[in-house]
Amino acid sequence: MKDLFVKRFQYYKSLGDKSFGQLADEQIFWQYNDESNSIAVIVKHIAGNMLSRWTNFLTEDGEKPWRNRDDEFVNTFKTKQEVIEYWETGWKCLFDGLDQINDENLYNTVYLRGEAHLVIDAVFRQLAHYPYHIGQIVYIAKMIKNDNWKTLSIERNKSQEFNAEMKDKFSKEEDASNSSPVCFQNSSEVRDEYK
């Protein structure tokens, strides 16, 4: 199960990574209006959440006393590199936390703001939260790049060709009964989870 979680989070991280790669330094700080968040601010919130949720996540409440959530929505970064470094710090904390999960503790209780969650539910909660914000990052980056955006998904008006390529690709493999090209999962372990 842990490997499946890691793969899902890796996929969503890659969407952010690929978006950052298409943006110039100043574009990370662009805001649609004063009430909108820049990509830099969204990263500050995601990474701040990750550091709080995943630091000692099996033994401490996921909302740490040292976290200042409100400050996560105020940009303090000066460069794109600082934004990316903080993004990476958050993800390292998350993956280190996931590495602690095993079959014995998957249904143990952990706490978020005092509310009891099973470990598996706490992971699912974050698997919903981070993609929500990463989708915002992708959407902002796509607006900024406009015609110069390189899609991170199936190209527009290319779905039939993509589906044909995937069917052809996986029909040549021994067992692709649960392949997910969107999330690049093609291992027997993942497939067995859903048989």
mmCIF file of C-alpha atoms in Angstrom:
data_model
loop_
_atom_site.group_PDB
_atom_site.id
_atom_site.type_symbol
_atom_site.label_atom_id
_atom_site.label_comp_id
_atom_site.label_asym_id
_atom_site.label_seq_id
_atom_site.Cartn_x
_atom_site.Cartn_y
_atom_site.Cartn_z
ATOM 1 C CA MET A 1 0.000 0.000 0.000
ATOM 2 C CA LYS A 2 2.832 2.391 0.880
ATOM 3 C CA ASP A 3 4.303 2.015 -2.616
ATOM 4 C CA LEU A 4 0.949 2.914 -4.149
ATOM 5 C CA PHE A 5 0.752 6.075 -2.019
ATOM 6 C CA VAL A 6 4.283 7.051 -3.009
ATOM 7 C CA LYS A 7 3.529 6.611 -6.706
ATOM 8 C CA ARG A 8 0.373 8.714 -6.520
ATOM 9 C CA PHE A 9 2.123 11.545 -4.683
ATOM 10 C CA GLN A 10 5.072 11.351 -7.103
ATOM 11 C CA TYR A 11 2.709 11.845 -10.017
ATOM 12 C CA TYR A 12 1.186 15.005 -8.546
ATOM 13 C CA LYS A 13 4.607 16.344 -7.583
ATOM 14 C CA SER A 14 5.699 15.844 -11.200
ATOM 15 C CA LEU A 15 2.844 18.087 -12.405
ATOM 16 C CA GLY A 16 4.149 20.892 -10.219
ATOM 17 C CA ASP A 17 7.748 20.248 -11.265
ATOM 18 C CA LYS A 18 6.844 20.342 -14.953
ATOM 19 C CA SER A 19 4.852 23.535 -14.474
ATOM 20 C CA PHE A 20 7.752 25.285 -12.715
ATOM 21 C CA GLY A 21 10.041 24.213 -15.556
ATOM 22 C CA GLN A 22 7.956 26.162 -18.052
ATOM 23 C CA LEU A 23 7.933 29.414 -16.079
ATOM 24 C CA ALA A 24 10.375 32.295 -15.917
ATOM 25 C CA ASP A 25 11.471 33.437 -12.465
ATOM 26 C CA GLU A 26 9.076 36.392 -12.226
ATOM 27 C CA GLN A 27 6.108 34.313 -13.404
ATOM 28 C CA ILE A 28 6.173 32.275 -10.174
ATOM 29 C CA PHE A 29 5.044 35.468 -8.393
ATOM 30 C CA TRP A 30 2.270 36.529 -10.796
ATOM 31 C CA GLN A 31 -1.204 37.041 -9.305
ATOM 32 C CA TYR A 32 -4.449 37.460 -11.214
ATOM 33 C CA ASN A 33 -5.585 40.027 -8.622
ATOM 34 C CA ASP A 34 -4.952 40.971 -4.987
ATOM 35 C CA GLU A 35 -7.308 38.266 -3.734
ATOM 36 C CA SER A 36 -5.614 35.520 -5.767
ATOM 37 C CA ASN A 37 -2.594 33.491 -4.738
ATOM 38 C CA SER A 38 0.560 33.362 -6.785
ATOM 39 C CA ILE A 39 2.228 30.025 -7.459
ATOM 40 C CA ALA A 40 4.849 31.009 -4.877
ATOM 41 C CA VAL A 41 2.170 31.442 -2.201
ATOM 42 C CA ILE A 42 0.458 28.180 -3.120
ATOM 43 C CA VAL A 43 3.816 26.399 -2.794
ATOM 44 C CA LYS A 44 4.396 28.072 0.578
ATOM 45 C CA HIS A 45 1.033 26.746 1.783
ATOM 46 C CA ILE A 46 1.480 23.215 0.404
ATOM 47 C CA ALA A 47 4.996 22.834 1.807
ATOM 48 C CA GLY A 48 3.994 24.390 5.127
ATOM 49 C CA ASN A 49 1.145 21.911 5.370
ATOM 50 C CA MET A 50 3.456 19.028 4.479
ATOM 51 C CA LEU A 51 5.998 19.989 7.119
ATOM 52 C CA SER A 52 3.272 20.178 9.751
ATOM 53 C CA ARG A 53 1.370 17.047 8.739
ATOM 54 C CA TRP A 54 4.288 14.712 8.045
ATOM 55 C CA THR A 55 6.822 15.619 10.753
ATOM 56 C CA ASN A 56 6.504 12.817 13.344
ATOM 57 C CA PHE A 57 3.087 12.097 11.864
ATOM 58 C CA LEU A 58 2.635 8.766 13.649
ATOM 59 C CA THR A 59 3.272 10.224 17.108
ATOM 60 C CA GLU A 60 2.304 13.933 17.041
ATOM 61 C CA ASP A 61 -0.772 15.876 15.986
ATOM 62 C CA GLY A 62 -0.518 16.908 12.337
ATOM 63 C CA GLU A 63 -1.212 20.550 13.182
ATOM 64 C CA LYS A 64 2.036 21.511 14.884
ATOM 65 C CA PRO A 65 2.130 24.372 17.409
ATOM 66 C CA TRP A 66 4.975 25.955 15.410
ATOM 67 C CA ARG A 67 2.937 26.143 12.206
ATOM 68 C CA ASN A 68 1.617 29.580 11.214
ATOM 69 C CA ARG A 69 -0.918 28.740 8.502
ATOM 70 C CA ASP A 70 -1.972 32.349 7.965
ATOM 71 C CA ASP A 71 1.617 33.330 7.192
ATOM 72 C CA GLU A 72 1.682 30.699 4.430
ATOM 73 C CA PHE A 73 -0.537 33.020 2.376
ATOM 74 C CA VAL A 74 1.932 35.918 2.521
ATOM 75 C CA ASN A 75 4.777 35.726 0.021
ATOM 76 C CA THR A 76 8.214 35.935 1.607
ATOM 77 C CA PHE A 77 10.194 34.387 -1.241
ATOM 78 C CA LYS A 78 12.543 36.503 -3.350
ATOM 79 C CA THR A 79 13.456 34.043 -6.100
ATOM 80 C CA LYS A 80 12.040 31.106 -8.006
ATOM 81 C CA GLN A 81 14.898 29.012 -6.612
ATOM 82 C CA GLU A 82 13.757 29.710 -3.029
ATOM 83 C CA VAL A 83 10.232 28.626 -3.972
ATOM 84 C CA ILE A 84 11.473 25.376 -5.509
ATOM 85 C CA GLU A 85 13.767 24.642 -2.559
ATOM 86 C CA TYR A 86 10.850 25.011 -0.133
ATOM 87 C CA TRP A 87 8.678 22.835 -2.409
ATOM 88 C CA GLU A 88 11.376 20.135 -2.296
ATOM 89 C CA THR A 89 11.708 20.439 1.503
ATOM 90 C CA GLY A 90 7.985 19.811 1.906
ATOM 91 C CA TRP A 91 8.014 16.825 -0.423
ATOM 92 C CA LYS A 92 11.046 15.298 1.313
ATOM 93 C CA CYS A 93 9.180 15.498 4.622
ATOM 94 C CA LEU A 94 6.117 13.856 3.040
ATOM 95 C CA PHE A 95 8.077 10.998 1.473
ATOM 96 C CA ASP A 96 10.035 10.455 4.712
ATOM 97 C CA GLY A 97 6.684 10.238 6.513
ATOM 98 C CA LEU A 98 5.234 7.806 3.987
ATOM 99 C CA ASP A 99 8.306 5.635 4.434
ATOM 100 C CA GLN A 100 7.177 4.990 8.025
ATOM 101 C CA ILE A 101 3.922 3.378 6.913
ATOM 102 C CA ASN A 102 3.677 -0.403 7.026
ATOM 103 C CA ASP A 103 0.977 -3.056 7.203
ATOM 104 C CA GLU A 104 1.036 -2.989 11.002
ATOM 105 C CA ASN A 105 0.356 0.743 11.430
ATOM 106 C CA LEU A 106 -1.877 1.462 8.412
ATOM 107 C CA TYR A 107 -4.991 1.368 10.613
ATOM 108 C CA ASN A 108 -3.465 3.033 13.667
ATOM 109 C CA THR A 109 -4.936 6.315 14.867
ATOM 110 C CA VAL A 110 -3.246 9.653 14.230
ATOM 111 C CA TYR A 111 -4.576 13.135 14.954
ATOM 112 C CA LEU A 112 -5.118 16.293 12.926
ATOM 113 C CA ARG A 113 -6.145 19.295 15.046
ATOM 114 C CA GLY A 114 -7.221 16.804 17.705
ATOM 115 C CA GLU A 115 -9.478 14.852 15.329
ATOM 116 C CA ALA A 116 -8.749 11.114 15.172
ATOM 117 C CA HIS A 117 -7.962 9.621 11.746
ATOM 118 C CA LEU A 118 -6.750 6.216 10.692
ATOM 119 C CA VAL A 119 -3.322 6.490 9.080
ATOM 120 C CA ILE A 120 -4.819 5.436 5.741
ATOM 121 C CA ASP A 121 -7.490 8.147 6.022
ATOM 122 C CA ALA A 122 -4.892 10.803 6.897
ATOM 123 C CA VAL A 123 -3.001 9.844 3.733
ATOM 124 C CA PHE A 124 -6.166 9.995 1.623
ATOM 125 C CA ARG A 125 -6.929 13.409 3.086
ATOM 126 C CA GLN A 126 -3.593 14.715 1.858
ATOM 127 C CA LEU A 127 -4.014 12.928 -1.485
ATOM 128 C CA ALA A 128 -7.093 15.098 -1.952
ATOM 129 C CA HIS A 129 -5.610 18.314 -0.558
ATOM 130 C CA TYR A 130 -2.325 18.546 -2.457
ATOM 131 C CA PRO A 131 -3.709 17.751 -5.940
ATOM 132 C CA TYR A 132 -6.350 20.448 -5.362
ATOM 133 C CA HIS A 133 -3.596 23.056 -4.972
ATOM 134 C CA ILE A 134 -1.325 21.535 -7.606
ATOM 135 C CA GLY A 135 -4.231 21.873 -10.035
ATOM 136 C CA GLN A 136 -4.263 25.582 -9.165
ATOM 137 C CA ILE A 137 -0.533 25.784 -9.911
ATOM 138 C CA VAL A 138 -0.997 24.077 -13.279
ATOM 139 C CA TYR A 139 -3.941 26.306 -14.172
ATOM 140 C CA ILE A 140 -2.090 29.516 -13.286
ATOM 141 C CA ALA A 141 0.987 28.367 -15.215
ATOM 142 C CA LYS A 142 -1.184 27.507 -18.208
ATOM 143 C CA MET A 143 -2.802 30.974 -18.132
ATOM 144 C CA ILE A 144 0.599 32.644 -17.946
ATOM 145 C CA LYS A 145 2.116 30.627 -20.798
ATOM 146 C CA ASN A 146 -1.025 30.706 -22.950
ATOM 147 C CA ASP A 147 -0.078 29.525 -26.470
ATOM 148 C CA ASN A 148 3.412 28.520 -25.282
ATOM 149 C CA TRP A 149 2.102 26.053 -22.700
ATOM 150 C CA LYS A 150 3.293 22.478 -23.153
ATOM 151 C CA THR A 151 0.499 20.231 -21.969
ATOM 152 C CA LEU A 152 1.087 17.870 -19.057
ATOM 153 C CA SER A 153 -1.714 15.614 -20.181
ATOM 154 C CA ILE A 154 -3.232 14.315 -23.400
ATOM 155 C CA GLU A 155 -3.076 16.972 -26.099
ATOM 156 C CA ARG A 156 -6.321 18.607 -27.138
ATOM 157 C CA ASN A 157 -8.089 16.712 -29.924
ATOM 158 C CA LYS A 158 -5.628 13.826 -29.559
ATOM 159 C CA SER A 159 -7.556 11.533 -27.197
ATOM 160 C CA GLN A 160 -8.345 8.829 -29.772
ATOM 161 C CA GLU A 161 -4.734 8.666 -30.942
ATOM 162 C CA PHE A 162 -3.495 8.522 -27.356
ATOM 163 C CA ASN A 163 -5.953 5.755 -26.439
ATOM 164 C CA ALA A 164 -4.905 3.734 -29.506
ATOM 165 C CA GLU A 165 -1.214 4.126 -28.613
ATOM 166 C CA MET A 166 -1.840 3.022 -25.030
ATOM 167 C CA LYS A 167 -3.882 -0.008 -26.076
ATOM 168 C CA ASP A 168 -1.177 -0.993 -28.517
ATOM 169 C CA LYS A 169 1.567 -0.482 -25.956
ATOM 170 C CA PHE A 170 -0.120 -2.479 -23.210
ATOM 171 C CA SER A 171 -1.443 -5.238 -25.428
ATOM 172 C CA LYS A 172 2.205 -6.150 -26.016
ATOM 173 C CA GLU A 173 2.903 -6.508 -22.301
ATOM 174 C CA GLU A 174 2.100 -9.609 -20.299
ATOM 175 C CA ASP A 175 -0.538 -8.072 -18.066
ATOM 176 C CA ALA A 176 -1.767 -4.511 -18.258
ATOM 177 C CA SER A 177 -5.139 -5.101 -16.658
ATOM 178 C CA ASN A 178 -4.744 -2.096 -14.363
ATOM 179 C CA SER A 179 -2.311 0.222 -16.084
ATOM 180 C CA SER A 180 -2.830 3.918 -15.606
ATOM 181 C CA PRO A 181 -0.966 5.992 -18.194
ATOM 182 C CA VAL A 182 -2.070 9.184 -16.525
ATOM 183 C CA CYS A 183 -0.433 8.164 -13.257
ATOM 184 C CA PHE A 184 2.248 6.015 -14.896
ATOM 185 C CA GLN A 185 1.397 2.980 -12.784
ATOM 186 C CA ASN A 186 2.133 -0.344 -14.432
ATOM 187 C CA SER A 187 3.287 -2.714 -11.750
ATOM 188 C CA SER A 188 1.753 -5.996 -10.710
ATOM 189 C CA GLU A 189 1.567 -4.711 -7.126
ATOM 190 C CA VAL A 190 -0.681 -1.837 -8.144
ATOM 191 C CA ARG A 191 -2.814 -4.062 -10.338
ATOM 192 C CA ASP A 192 -3.237 -6.658 -7.587
ATOM 193 C CA GLU A 193 -4.647 -3.952 -5.285
ATOM 194 C CA TYR A 194 -7.619 -3.570 -7.605
ATOM 195 C CA LYS A 195 -8.268 -7.135 -8.823
#
